[in-house]
PDB file of N, CA and C in Angstrom:
ATOM      1  N   UNK A   1    -112.554 -79.169 -34.154  1.00 71.00           N
ATOM      2  CA  UNK A   1    -113.860 -78.767 -34.632  1.00 71.00           C
ATOM      3  C   UNK A   1    -113.765 -77.443 -35.374  1.00 71.00           C
ATOM      4  N   UNK A   2    -114.681 -77.212 -36.255  1.00 84.00           N
ATOM      5  CA  UNK A   2    -114.673 -76.027 -37.117  1.00 84.00           C
ATOM      6  C   UNK A   2    -115.492 -74.895 -36.497  1.00 84.00           C
ATOM      7  N   UNK A   3    -114.812 -74.017 -35.799  1.00 86.00           N
ATOM      8  CA  UNK A   3    -115.486 -72.898 -35.141  1.00 86.00           C
ATOM      9  C   UNK A   3    -115.858 -71.830 -36.153  1.00 86.00           C
ATOM     10  N   UNK A   4    -114.928 -71.507 -37.024  1.00 86.00           N
ATOM     11  CA  UNK A   4    -115.117 -70.385 -37.949  1.00 86.00           C
ATOM     12  C   UNK A   4    -115.612 -70.880 -39.307  1.00 86.00           C
ATOM     13  N   UNK A   5    -116.594 -71.766 -39.282  1.00 85.00           N
ATOM     14  CA  UNK A   5    -117.075 -72.399 -40.505  1.00 85.00           C
ATOM     15  C   UNK A   5    -117.999 -71.509 -41.329  1.00 85.00           C
ATOM     16  N   UNK A   6    -118.538 -70.486 -40.726  1.00 90.00           N
ATOM     17  CA  UNK A   6    -119.369 -69.553 -41.486  1.00 90.00           C
ATOM     18  C   UNK A   6    -118.838 -68.139 -41.293  1.00 90.00           C
ATOM     19  N   UNK A   7    -119.258 -67.280 -42.178  1.00 93.00           N
ATOM     20  CA  UNK A   7    -118.805 -65.896 -42.150  1.00 93.00           C
ATOM     21  C   UNK A   7    -119.197 -65.191 -40.843  1.00 93.00           C
ATOM     22  N   UNK A   8    -120.311 -65.594 -40.251  1.00 94.00           N
ATOM     23  CA  UNK A   8    -120.761 -64.983 -38.993  1.00 94.00           C
ATOM     24  C   UNK A   8    -119.681 -65.062 -37.914  1.00 94.00           C
ATOM     25  N   UNK A   9    -119.070 -66.211 -37.788  1.00 93.00           N
ATOM     26  CA  UNK A   9    -118.063 -66.416 -36.750  1.00 93.00           C
ATOM     27  C   UNK A   9    -116.780 -65.667 -37.085  1.00 93.00           C
ATOM     28  N   UNK A  10    -116.363 -65.728 -38.332  1.00 94.00           N
ATOM     29  CA  UNK A  10    -115.160 -65.009 -38.757  1.00 94.00           C
ATOM     30  C   UNK A  10    -115.355 -63.505 -38.607  1.00 94.00           C
ATOM     31  N   UNK A  11    -116.569 -63.029 -38.814  1.00 96.00           N
ATOM     32  CA  UNK A  11    -116.855 -61.604 -38.719  1.00 96.00           C
ATOM     33  C   UNK A  11    -116.630 -61.083 -37.297  1.00 96.00           C
ATOM     34  N   UNK A  12    -116.867 -61.908 -36.300  1.00 96.00           N
ATOM     35  CA  UNK A  12    -116.592 -61.518 -34.912  1.00 96.00           C
ATOM     36  C   UNK A  12    -115.113 -61.177 -34.767  1.00 96.00           C
ATOM     37  N   UNK A  13    -114.256 -62.000 -35.353  1.00 95.00           N
ATOM     38  CA  UNK A  13    -112.812 -61.782 -35.287  1.00 95.00           C
ATOM     39  C   UNK A  13    -112.445 -60.489 -35.994  1.00 95.00           C
ATOM     40  N   UNK A  14    -112.923 -60.322 -37.214  1.00 96.00           N
ATOM     41  CA  UNK A  14    -112.584 -59.151 -38.020  1.00 96.00           C
ATOM     42  C   UNK A  14    -113.058 -57.869 -37.351  1.00 96.00           C
ATOM     43  N   UNK A  15    -114.281 -57.860 -36.865  1.00 96.00           N
ATOM     44  CA  UNK A  15    -114.821 -56.656 -36.220  1.00 96.00           C
ATOM     45  C   UNK A  15    -114.046 -56.314 -34.947  1.00 96.00           C
ATOM     46  N   UNK A  16    -113.680 -57.330 -34.180  1.00 97.00           N
ATOM     47  CA  UNK A  16    -112.929 -57.077 -32.952  1.00 97.00           C
ATOM     48  C   UNK A  16    -111.539 -56.532 -33.259  1.00 97.00           C
ATOM     49  N   UNK A  17    -110.874 -57.098 -34.251  1.00 97.00           N
ATOM     50  CA  UNK A  17    -109.554 -56.582 -34.628  1.00 97.00           C
ATOM     51  C   UNK A  17    -109.646 -55.152 -35.153  1.00 97.00           C
ATOM     52  N   UNK A  18    -110.682 -54.860 -35.925  1.00 96.00           N
ATOM     53  CA  UNK A  18    -110.873 -53.486 -36.406  1.00 96.00           C
ATOM     54  C   UNK A  18    -111.076 -52.518 -35.241  1.00 96.00           C
ATOM     55  N   UNK A  19    -111.867 -52.930 -34.264  1.00 97.00           N
ATOM     56  CA  UNK A  19    -112.068 -52.097 -33.080  1.00 97.00           C
ATOM     57  C   UNK A  19    -110.738 -51.865 -32.356  1.00 97.00           C
ATOM     58  N   UNK A  20    -109.978 -52.926 -32.177  1.00 97.00           N
ATOM     59  CA  UNK A  20    -108.684 -52.806 -31.492  1.00 97.00           C
ATOM     60  C   UNK A  20    -107.734 -51.894 -32.265  1.00 97.00           C
ATOM     61  N   UNK A  21    -107.801 -51.929 -33.578  1.00 97.00           N
ATOM     62  CA  UNK A  21    -106.972 -51.027 -34.391  1.00 97.00           C
ATOM     63  C   UNK A  21    -107.368 -49.569 -34.156  1.00 97.00           C
ATOM     64  N   UNK A  22    -108.663 -49.315 -34.158  1.00 97.00           N
ATOM     65  CA  UNK A  22    -109.148 -47.932 -34.057  1.00 97.00           C
ATOM     66  C   UNK A  22    -109.055 -47.379 -32.643  1.00 97.00           C
ATOM     67  N   UNK A  23    -109.304 -48.221 -31.636  1.00 97.00           N
ATOM     68  CA  UNK A  23    -109.462 -47.726 -30.271  1.00 97.00           C
ATOM     69  C   UNK A  23    -108.344 -48.111 -29.304  1.00 97.00           C
ATOM     70  N   UNK A  24    -107.558 -49.124 -29.634  1.00 97.00           N
ATOM     71  CA  UNK A  24    -106.595 -49.641 -28.656  1.00 97.00           C
ATOM     72  C   UNK A  24    -105.145 -49.610 -29.130  1.00 97.00           C
ATOM     73  N   UNK A  25    -104.893 -49.043 -30.309  1.00 96.00           N
ATOM     74  CA  UNK A  25    -103.524 -48.918 -30.786  1.00 96.00           C
ATOM     75  C   UNK A  25    -102.954 -50.155 -31.437  1.00 96.00           C
ATOM     76  N   UNK A  26    -103.793 -51.103 -31.824  1.00 96.00           N
ATOM     77  CA  UNK A  26    -103.325 -52.324 -32.465  1.00 96.00           C
ATOM     78  C   UNK A  26    -102.848 -52.028 -33.879  1.00 96.00           C
ATOM     79  N   UNK A  27    -101.742 -52.638 -34.252  1.00 94.00           N
ATOM     80  CA  UNK A  27    -101.252 -52.605 -35.627  1.00 94.00           C
ATOM     81  C   UNK A  27    -101.397 -54.018 -36.185  1.00 94.00           C
ATOM     82  N   UNK A  28    -102.167 -54.154 -37.240  1.00 94.00           N
ATOM     83  CA  UNK A  28    -102.448 -55.462 -37.839  1.00 94.00           C
ATOM     84  C   UNK A  28    -101.741 -55.547 -39.182  1.00 94.00           C
ATOM     85  N   UNK A  29    -100.827 -56.498 -39.316  1.00 91.00           N
ATOM     86  CA  UNK A  29    -100.049 -56.660 -40.538  1.00 91.00           C
ATOM     87  C   UNK A  29    -100.583 -57.779 -41.423  1.00 91.00           C
ATOM     88  N   UNK A  30    -101.286 -58.735 -40.840  1.00 91.00           N
ATOM     89  CA  UNK A  30    -101.838 -59.828 -41.615  1.00 91.00           C
ATOM     90  C   UNK A  30    -102.798 -60.653 -40.776  1.00 91.00           C
ATOM     91  N   UNK A  31    -103.774 -61.255 -41.442  1.00 93.00           N
ATOM     92  CA  UNK A  31    -104.781 -62.074 -40.764  1.00 93.00           C
ATOM     93  C   UNK A  31    -105.194 -63.214 -41.678  1.00 93.00           C
ATOM     94  N   UNK A  32    -105.234 -64.416 -41.118  1.00 93.00           N
ATOM     95  CA  UNK A  32    -105.775 -65.583 -41.812  1.00 93.00           C
ATOM     96  C   UNK A  32    -106.727 -66.259 -40.837  1.00 93.00           C
ATOM     97  N   UNK A  33    -107.977 -66.402 -41.242  1.00 92.00           N
ATOM     98  CA  UNK A  33    -108.967 -67.102 -40.423  1.00 92.00           C
ATOM     99  C   UNK A  33    -109.136 -68.493 -41.023  1.00 92.00           C
ATOM    100  N   UNK A  34    -108.732 -69.498 -40.274  1.00 92.00           N
ATOM    101  CA  UNK A  34    -108.877 -70.890 -40.686  1.00 92.00           C
ATOM    102  C   UNK A  34    -110.181 -71.427 -40.076  1.00 92.00           C
ATOM    103  N   UNK A  35    -110.521 -72.663 -40.370  1.00 91.00           N
ATOM    104  CA  UNK A  35    -111.769 -73.211 -39.848  1.00 91.00           C
ATOM    105  C   UNK A  35    -111.776 -73.367 -38.335  1.00 91.00           C
ATOM    106  N   UNK A  36    -110.606 -73.647 -37.738  1.00 88.00           N
ATOM    107  CA  UNK A  36    -110.589 -73.895 -36.299  1.00 88.00           C
ATOM    108  C   UNK A  36    -109.552 -73.066 -35.546  1.00 88.00           C
ATOM    109  N   UNK A  37    -108.939 -72.107 -36.200  1.00 90.00           N
ATOM    110  CA  UNK A  37    -107.990 -71.226 -35.526  1.00 90.00           C
ATOM    111  C   UNK A  37    -107.690 -70.020 -36.421  1.00 90.00           C
ATOM    112  N   UNK A  38    -106.965 -69.064 -35.871  1.00 91.00           N
ATOM    113  CA  UNK A  38    -106.575 -67.906 -36.662  1.00 91.00           C
ATOM    114  C   UNK A  38    -105.069 -67.685 -36.535  1.00 91.00           C
ATOM    115  N   UNK A  39    -104.521 -67.009 -37.526  1.00 90.00           N
ATOM    116  CA  UNK A  39    -103.142 -66.535 -37.486  1.00 90.00           C
ATOM    117  C   UNK A  39    -103.199 -65.038 -37.726  1.00 90.00           C
ATOM    118  N   UNK A  40    -102.451 -64.295 -36.935  1.00 90.00           N
ATOM    119  CA  UNK A  40    -102.340 -62.870 -37.227  1.00 90.00           C
ATOM    120  C   UNK A  40    -100.950 -62.385 -36.892  1.00 90.00           C
ATOM    121  N   UNK A  41    -100.553 -61.367 -37.607  1.00 89.00           N
ATOM    122  CA  UNK A  41     -99.287 -60.694 -37.319  1.00 89.00           C
ATOM    123  C   UNK A  41     -99.667 -59.316 -36.813  1.00 89.00           C
ATOM    124  N   UNK A  42     -99.325 -59.058 -35.551  1.00 91.00           N
ATOM    125  CA  UNK A  42     -99.746 -57.810 -34.925  1.00 91.00           C
ATOM    126  C   UNK A  42     -98.615 -57.177 -34.126  1.00 91.00           C
ATOM    127  N   UNK A  43     -98.808 -55.938 -33.843  1.00 90.00           N
ATOM    128  CA  UNK A  43     -97.960 -55.183 -32.923  1.00 90.00           C
ATOM    129  C   UNK A  43     -98.877 -54.110 -32.352  1.00 90.00           C
ATOM    130  N   UNK A  44     -98.297 -53.129 -31.677  1.00 92.00           N
ATOM    131  CA  UNK A  44     -99.118 -52.026 -31.209  1.00 92.00           C
ATOM    132  C   UNK A  44     -98.312 -50.738 -31.277  1.00 92.00           C
ATOM    133  N   UNK A  45     -99.049 -49.659 -31.286  1.00 94.00           N
ATOM    134  CA  UNK A  45     -98.417 -48.347 -31.315  1.00 94.00           C
ATOM    135  C   UNK A  45     -97.678 -48.108 -30.006  1.00 94.00           C
ATOM    136  N   UNK A  46     -96.703 -47.248 -30.069  1.00 93.00           N
ATOM    137  CA  UNK A  46     -95.929 -46.874 -28.880  1.00 93.00           C
ATOM    138  C   UNK A  46     -96.868 -46.393 -27.776  1.00 93.00           C
ATOM    139  N   UNK A  47     -96.613 -46.849 -26.567  1.00 96.00           N
ATOM    140  CA  UNK A  47     -97.414 -46.431 -25.426  1.00 96.00           C
ATOM    141  C   UNK A  47     -98.628 -47.308 -25.153  1.00 96.00           C
ATOM    142  N   UNK A  48     -98.866 -48.299 -25.988  1.00 96.00           N
ATOM    143  CA  UNK A  48     -99.987 -49.216 -25.795  1.00 96.00           C
ATOM    144  C   UNK A  48     -99.465 -50.567 -25.304  1.00 96.00           C
ATOM    145  N   UNK A  49    -100.330 -51.340 -24.683  1.00 94.00           N
ATOM    146  CA  UNK A  49     -99.966 -52.626 -24.079  1.00 94.00           C
ATOM    147  C   UNK A  49    -100.498 -53.771 -24.933  1.00 94.00           C
ATOM    148  N   UNK A  50     -99.620 -54.439 -25.685  1.00 92.00           N
ATOM    149  CA  UNK A  50    -100.050 -55.514 -26.570  1.00 92.00           C
ATOM    150  C   UNK A  50    -100.686 -56.664 -25.797  1.00 92.00           C
ATOM    151  N   UNK A  51    -100.135 -57.023 -24.661  1.00 91.00           N
ATOM    152  CA  UNK A  51    -100.706 -58.097 -23.854  1.00 91.00           C
ATOM    153  C   UNK A  51    -102.143 -57.767 -23.453  1.00 91.00           C
ATOM    154  N   UNK A  52    -102.385 -56.533 -23.060  1.00 95.00           N
ATOM    155  CA  UNK A  52    -103.736 -56.109 -22.695  1.00 95.00           C
ATOM    156  C   UNK A  52    -104.688 -56.123 -23.879  1.00 95.00           C
ATOM    157  N   UNK A  53    -104.187 -55.731 -25.033  1.00 96.00           N
ATOM    158  CA  UNK A  53    -105.020 -55.747 -26.240  1.00 96.00           C
ATOM    159  C   UNK A  53    -105.428 -57.176 -26.570  1.00 96.00           C
ATOM    160  N   UNK A  54    -104.468 -58.094 -26.521  1.00 93.00           N
ATOM    161  CA  UNK A  54    -104.763 -59.503 -26.820  1.00 93.00           C
ATOM    162  C   UNK A  54    -105.748 -60.068 -25.799  1.00 93.00           C
ATOM    163  N   UNK A  55    -105.551 -59.742 -24.528  1.00 93.00           N
ATOM    164  CA  UNK A  55    -106.472 -60.208 -23.474  1.00 93.00           C
ATOM    165  C   UNK A  55    -107.894 -59.738 -23.761  1.00 93.00           C
ATOM    166  N   UNK A  56    -108.048 -58.456 -24.074  1.00 96.00           N
ATOM    167  CA  UNK A  56    -109.380 -57.902 -24.352  1.00 96.00           C
ATOM    168  C   UNK A  56    -109.987 -58.507 -25.614  1.00 96.00           C
ATOM    169  N   UNK A  57    -109.154 -58.704 -26.636  1.00 95.00           N
ATOM    170  CA  UNK A  57    -109.605 -59.325 -27.882  1.00 95.00           C
ATOM    171  C   UNK A  57    -110.137 -60.739 -27.606  1.00 95.00           C
ATOM    172  N   UNK A  58    -109.384 -61.520 -26.855  1.00 93.00           N
ATOM    173  CA  UNK A  58    -109.809 -62.887 -26.547  1.00 93.00           C
ATOM    174  C   UNK A  58    -111.086 -62.904 -25.718  1.00 93.00           C
ATOM    175  N   UNK A  59    -111.175 -62.014 -24.755  1.00 93.00           N
ATOM    176  CA  UNK A  59    -112.361 -61.964 -23.891  1.00 93.00           C
ATOM    177  C   UNK A  59    -113.606 -61.627 -24.714  1.00 93.00           C
ATOM    178  N   UNK A  60    -113.502 -60.580 -25.520  1.00 96.00           N
ATOM    179  CA  UNK A  60    -114.659 -60.143 -26.309  1.00 96.00           C
ATOM    180  C   UNK A  60    -115.065 -61.204 -27.334  1.00 96.00           C
ATOM    181  N   UNK A  61    -114.082 -61.721 -28.082  1.00 95.00           N
ATOM    182  CA  UNK A  61    -114.423 -62.690 -29.127  1.00 95.00           C
ATOM    183  C   UNK A  61    -114.950 -63.992 -28.526  1.00 95.00           C
ATOM    184  N   UNK A  62    -114.460 -64.384 -27.365  1.00 93.00           N
ATOM    185  CA  UNK A  62    -114.991 -65.572 -26.694  1.00 93.00           C
ATOM    186  C   UNK A  62    -116.461 -65.375 -26.342  1.00 93.00           C
ATOM    187  N   UNK A  63    -116.759 -64.245 -25.740  1.00 93.00           N
ATOM    188  CA  UNK A  63    -118.140 -63.950 -25.332  1.00 93.00           C
ATOM    189  C   UNK A  63    -119.072 -63.933 -26.534  1.00 93.00           C
ATOM    190  N   UNK A  64    -118.675 -63.244 -27.588  1.00 95.00           N
ATOM    191  CA  UNK A  64    -119.528 -63.129 -28.771  1.00 95.00           C
ATOM    192  C   UNK A  64    -119.660 -64.467 -29.512  1.00 95.00           C
ATOM    193  N   UNK A  65    -118.590 -65.230 -29.560  1.00 94.00           N
ATOM    194  CA  UNK A  65    -118.645 -66.537 -30.215  1.00 94.00           C
ATOM    195  C   UNK A  65    -119.584 -67.470 -29.468  1.00 94.00           C
ATOM    196  N   UNK A  66    -119.515 -67.465 -28.143  1.00 94.00           N
ATOM    197  CA  UNK A  66    -120.412 -68.313 -27.349  1.00 94.00           C
ATOM    198  C   UNK A  66    -121.869 -67.900 -27.573  1.00 94.00           C
ATOM    199  N   UNK A  67    -122.138 -66.605 -27.603  1.00 95.00           N
ATOM    200  CA  UNK A  67    -123.515 -66.143 -27.875  1.00 95.00           C
ATOM    201  C   UNK A  67    -124.016 -66.690 -29.206  1.00 95.00           C
ATOM    202  N   UNK A  68    -123.172 -66.598 -30.229  1.00 95.00           N
ATOM    203  CA  UNK A  68    -123.570 -67.076 -31.553  1.00 95.00           C
ATOM    204  C   UNK A  68    -123.718 -68.595 -31.587  1.00 95.00           C
ATOM    205  N   UNK A  69    -122.825 -69.304 -30.927  1.00 94.00           N
ATOM    206  CA  UNK A  69    -122.957 -70.762 -30.843  1.00 94.00           C
ATOM    207  C   UNK A  69    -124.268 -71.152 -30.171  1.00 94.00           C
ATOM    208  N   UNK A  70    -124.631 -70.429 -29.113  1.00 95.00           N
ATOM    209  CA  UNK A  70    -125.900 -70.712 -28.425  1.00 95.00           C
ATOM    210  C   UNK A  70    -127.088 -70.409 -29.331  1.00 95.00           C
ATOM    211  N   UNK A  71    -127.042 -69.281 -30.048  1.00 96.00           N
ATOM    212  CA  UNK A  71    -128.130 -68.927 -30.971  1.00 96.00           C
ATOM    213  C   UNK A  71    -128.292 -69.988 -32.063  1.00 96.00           C
ATOM    214  N   UNK A  72    -127.171 -70.518 -32.521  1.00 94.00           N
ATOM    215  CA  UNK A  72    -127.197 -71.501 -33.606  1.00 94.00           C
ATOM    216  C   UNK A  72    -127.295 -72.942 -33.105  1.00 94.00           C
ATOM    217  N   UNK A  73    -127.484 -73.094 -31.795  1.00 95.00           N
ATOM    218  CA  UNK A  73    -127.664 -74.403 -31.175  1.00 95.00           C
ATOM    219  C   UNK A  73    -126.511 -75.364 -31.508  1.00 95.00           C
ATOM    220  N   UNK A  74    -125.299 -74.853 -31.431  1.00 92.00           N
ATOM    221  CA  UNK A  74    -124.091 -75.639 -31.709  1.00 92.00           C
ATOM    222  C   UNK A  74    -123.654 -76.353 -30.426  1.00 92.00           C
ATOM    223  N   UNK A  75    -124.393 -77.381 -30.053  1.00 94.00           N
ATOM    224  CA  UNK A  75    -124.181 -78.059 -28.774  1.00 94.00           C
ATOM    225  C   UNK A  75    -122.821 -78.728 -28.655  1.00 94.00           C
ATOM    226  N   UNK A  76    -122.341 -79.333 -29.728  1.00 93.00           N
ATOM    227  CA  UNK A  76    -121.064 -80.035 -29.656  1.00 93.00           C
ATOM    228  C   UNK A  76    -119.918 -79.065 -29.356  1.00 93.00           C
ATOM    229  N   UNK A  77    -119.861 -77.963 -30.073  1.00 92.00           N
ATOM    230  CA  UNK A  77    -118.798 -76.984 -29.821  1.00 92.00           C
ATOM    231  C   UNK A  77    -118.914 -76.383 -28.424  1.00 92.00           C
ATOM    232  N   UNK A  78    -120.114 -76.074 -28.008  1.00 90.00           N
ATOM    233  CA  UNK A  78    -120.303 -75.543 -26.655  1.00 90.00           C
ATOM    234  C   UNK A  78    -119.836 -76.554 -25.610  1.00 90.00           C
ATOM    235  N   UNK A  79    -120.134 -77.812 -25.825  1.00 91.00           N
ATOM    236  CA  UNK A  79    -119.688 -78.866 -24.904  1.00 91.00           C
ATOM    237  C   UNK A  79    -118.160 -78.924 -24.851  1.00 91.00           C
ATOM    238  N   UNK A  80    -117.529 -78.887 -26.012  1.00 89.00           N
ATOM    239  CA  UNK A  80    -116.062 -78.944 -26.082  1.00 89.00           C
ATOM    240  C   UNK A  80    -115.450 -77.758 -25.339  1.00 89.00           C
ATOM    241  N   UNK A  81    -115.967 -76.558 -25.568  1.00 90.00           N
ATOM    242  CA  UNK A  81    -115.413 -75.362 -24.930  1.00 90.00           C
ATOM    243  C   UNK A  81    -115.690 -75.327 -23.428  1.00 90.00           C
ATOM    244  N   UNK A  82    -116.836 -75.828 -23.009  1.00 91.00           N
ATOM    245  CA  UNK A  82    -117.123 -75.895 -21.572  1.00 91.00           C
ATOM    246  C   UNK A  82    -116.230 -76.920 -20.880  1.00 91.00           C
ATOM    247  N   UNK A  83    -116.010 -78.045 -21.540  1.00 89.00           N
ATOM    248  CA  UNK A  83    -115.130 -79.075 -20.988  1.00 89.00           C
ATOM    249  C   UNK A  83    -113.704 -78.533 -20.866  1.00 89.00           C
ATOM    250  N   UNK A  84    -113.235 -77.816 -21.862  1.00 85.00           N
ATOM    251  CA  UNK A  84    -111.895 -77.207 -21.809  1.00 85.00           C
ATOM    252  C   UNK A  84    -111.826 -76.188 -20.676  1.00 85.00           C
ATOM    253  N   UNK A  85    -112.865 -75.423 -20.489  1.00 84.00           N
ATOM    254  CA  UNK A  85    -112.906 -74.450 -19.401  1.00 84.00           C
ATOM    255  C   UNK A  85    -112.900 -75.114 -18.043  1.00 84.00           C
ATOM    256  N   UNK A  86    -113.655 -76.173 -17.916  1.00 85.00           N
ATOM    257  CA  UNK A  86    -113.730 -76.889 -16.640  1.00 85.00           C
ATOM    258  C   UNK A  86    -112.356 -77.407 -16.215  1.00 85.00           C
ATOM    259  N   UNK A  87    -111.575 -77.882 -17.191  1.00 82.00           N
ATOM    260  CA  UNK A  87    -110.218 -78.375 -16.888  1.00 82.00           C
ATOM    261  C   UNK A  87    -109.327 -77.263 -16.332  1.00 82.00           C
ATOM    262  N   UNK A  88    -109.613 -76.026 -16.696  1.00 77.00           N
ATOM    263  CA  UNK A  88    -108.781 -74.913 -16.234  1.00 77.00           C
ATOM    264  C   UNK A  88    -109.471 -74.067 -15.177  1.00 77.00           C
ATOM    265  N   UNK A  89    -110.600 -74.521 -14.705  1.00 76.00           N
ATOM    266  CA  UNK A  89    -111.291 -73.813 -13.642  1.00 76.00           C
ATOM    267  C   UNK A  89    -112.039 -72.566 -14.098  1.00 76.00           C
ATOM    268  N   UNK A  90    -112.380 -72.515 -15.387  1.00 78.00           N
ATOM    269  CA  UNK A  90    -113.177 -71.405 -15.905  1.00 78.00           C
ATOM    270  C   UNK A  90    -114.461 -71.961 -16.505  1.00 78.00           C
ATOM    271  N   UNK A  91    -115.372 -71.066 -16.793  1.00 85.00           N
ATOM    272  CA  UNK A  91    -116.667 -71.476 -17.318  1.00 85.00           C
ATOM    273  C   UNK A  91    -116.562 -72.034 -18.740  1.00 85.00           C
ATOM    274  N   UNK A  92    -115.772 -71.368 -19.553  1.00 84.00           N
ATOM    275  CA  UNK A  92    -115.647 -71.768 -20.953  1.00 84.00           C
ATOM    276  C   UNK A  92    -114.259 -71.389 -21.448  1.00 84.00           C
ATOM    277  N   UNK A  93    -113.725 -72.144 -22.386  1.00 85.00           N
ATOM    278  CA  UNK A  93    -112.369 -71.893 -22.893  1.00 85.00           C
ATOM    279  C   UNK A  93    -112.361 -72.057 -24.401  1.00 85.00           C
ATOM    280  N   UNK A  94    -112.149 -70.954 -25.118  1.00 83.00           N
ATOM    281  CA  UNK A  94    -112.093 -71.003 -26.570  1.00 83.00           C
ATOM    282  C   UNK A  94    -110.664 -70.831 -27.065  1.00 83.00           C
ATOM    283  N   UNK A  95    -109.956 -69.864 -26.521  1.00 85.00           N
ATOM    284  CA  UNK A  95    -108.596 -69.543 -26.985  1.00 85.00           C
ATOM    285  C   UNK A  95    -107.538 -70.244 -26.146  1.00 85.00           C
ATOM    286  N   UNK A  96    -106.432 -70.563 -26.772  1.00 80.00           N
ATOM    287  CA  UNK A  96    -105.277 -71.057 -26.033  1.00 80.00           C
ATOM    288  C   UNK A  96    -104.675 -69.905 -25.239  1.00 80.00           C
ATOM    289  N   UNK A  97    -104.017 -70.236 -24.138  1.00 77.00           N
ATOM    290  CA  UNK A  97    -103.399 -69.200 -23.315  1.00 77.00           C
ATOM    291  C   UNK A  97    -102.164 -68.601 -23.959  1.00 77.00           C
ATOM    292  N   UNK A  98    -101.401 -69.432 -24.627  1.00 71.00           N
ATOM    293  CA  UNK A  98    -100.123 -68.948 -25.137  1.00 71.00           C
ATOM    294  C   UNK A  98    -100.259 -68.341 -26.533  1.00 71.00           C
ATOM    295  N   UNK A  99     -99.336 -67.484 -26.830  1.00 68.00           N
ATOM    296  CA  UNK A  99     -99.213 -66.886 -28.155  1.00 68.00           C
ATOM    297  C   UNK A  99     -97.769 -66.429 -28.309  1.00 68.00           C
ATOM    298  N   UNK A 100     -97.340 -66.311 -29.534  1.00 63.00           N
ATOM    299  CA  UNK A 100     -95.960 -65.935 -29.820  1.00 63.00           C
ATOM    300  C   UNK A 100     -95.900 -64.453 -30.149  1.00 63.00           C
ATOM    301  N   UNK A 101     -95.057 -63.737 -29.447  1.00 58.00           N
ATOM    302  CA  UNK A 101     -94.835 -62.328 -29.754  1.00 58.00           C
ATOM    303  C   UNK A 101     -93.418 -62.191 -30.281  1.00 58.00           C
ATOM    304  N   UNK A 102     -93.299 -61.735 -31.503  1.00 55.00           N
ATOM    305  CA  UNK A 102     -91.979 -61.481 -32.089  1.00 55.00           C
ATOM    306  C   UNK A 102     -91.615 -60.031 -31.794  1.00 55.00           C
ATOM    307  N   UNK A 103     -90.445 -59.819 -31.297  1.00 53.00           N
ATOM    308  CA  UNK A 103     -90.024 -58.473 -30.915  1.00 53.00           C
ATOM    309  C   UNK A 103     -89.704 -57.586 -32.112  1.00 53.00           C
ATOM    310  N   UNK A 104     -89.243 -58.193 -33.204  1.00 54.00           N
ATOM    311  CA  UNK A 104     -88.956 -57.401 -34.396  1.00 54.00           C
ATOM    312  C   UNK A 104     -89.033 -58.300 -35.606  1.00 54.00           C
ATOM    313  N   UNK A 105     -89.274 -57.682 -36.706  1.00 52.00           N
ATOM    314  CA  UNK A 105     -89.312 -58.408 -37.969  1.00 52.00           C
ATOM    315  C   UNK A 105     -88.027 -58.093 -38.719  1.00 52.00           C
ATOM    316  N   UNK A 106     -87.392 -59.109 -39.227  1.00 48.00           N
ATOM    317  CA  UNK A 106     -86.179 -58.925 -40.021  1.00 48.00           C
ATOM    318  C   UNK A 106     -86.529 -59.151 -41.489  1.00 48.00           C
ATOM    319  N   UNK A 107     -85.976 -58.379 -42.374  1.00 51.00           N
ATOM    320  CA  UNK A 107     -86.223 -58.634 -43.802  1.00 51.00           C
ATOM    321  C   UNK A 107     -85.642 -59.977 -44.202  1.00 51.00           C
ATOM    322  N   UNK A 108     -86.253 -60.606 -45.196  1.00 51.00           N
ATOM    323  CA  UNK A 108     -85.731 -61.880 -45.670  1.00 51.00           C
ATOM    324  C   UNK A 108     -84.290 -61.724 -46.077  1.00 51.00           C
ATOM    325  N   UNK A 109     -83.482 -62.685 -45.704  1.00 50.00           N
ATOM    326  CA  UNK A 109     -82.071 -62.646 -46.045  1.00 50.00           C
ATOM    327  C   UNK A 109     -81.264 -61.739 -45.122  1.00 50.00           C
ATOM    328  N   UNK A 110     -81.910 -61.137 -44.103  1.00 42.00           N
ATOM    329  CA  UNK A 110     -81.203 -60.205 -43.227  1.00 42.00           C
ATOM    330  C   UNK A 110     -81.076 -60.714 -41.916  1.00 42.00           C
TER     331      UNK A 110
END
């Protein structure tokens, strides 16, 4: 399903990442918001916890996305996310649990 079909939904992602950059030490190298998922290349400044930043990002964006889905009466998406949450013993599930963290970037050809 297309979660990020309008700018309103994508804006939640962008605003949250900007907050994490300013307040939580996130380093953002690239972002692509697709209709039903996002790709980003991130790291964090020394002394910050990337896992914690991602956890907080997912928590905040999930909460805000659900609020907007409810305001826009997006029943099908809400049903899908609630069903996914029920399977994992949570109220609602928008994000996948896993993510790939690359420890270092190598230059092309290197």
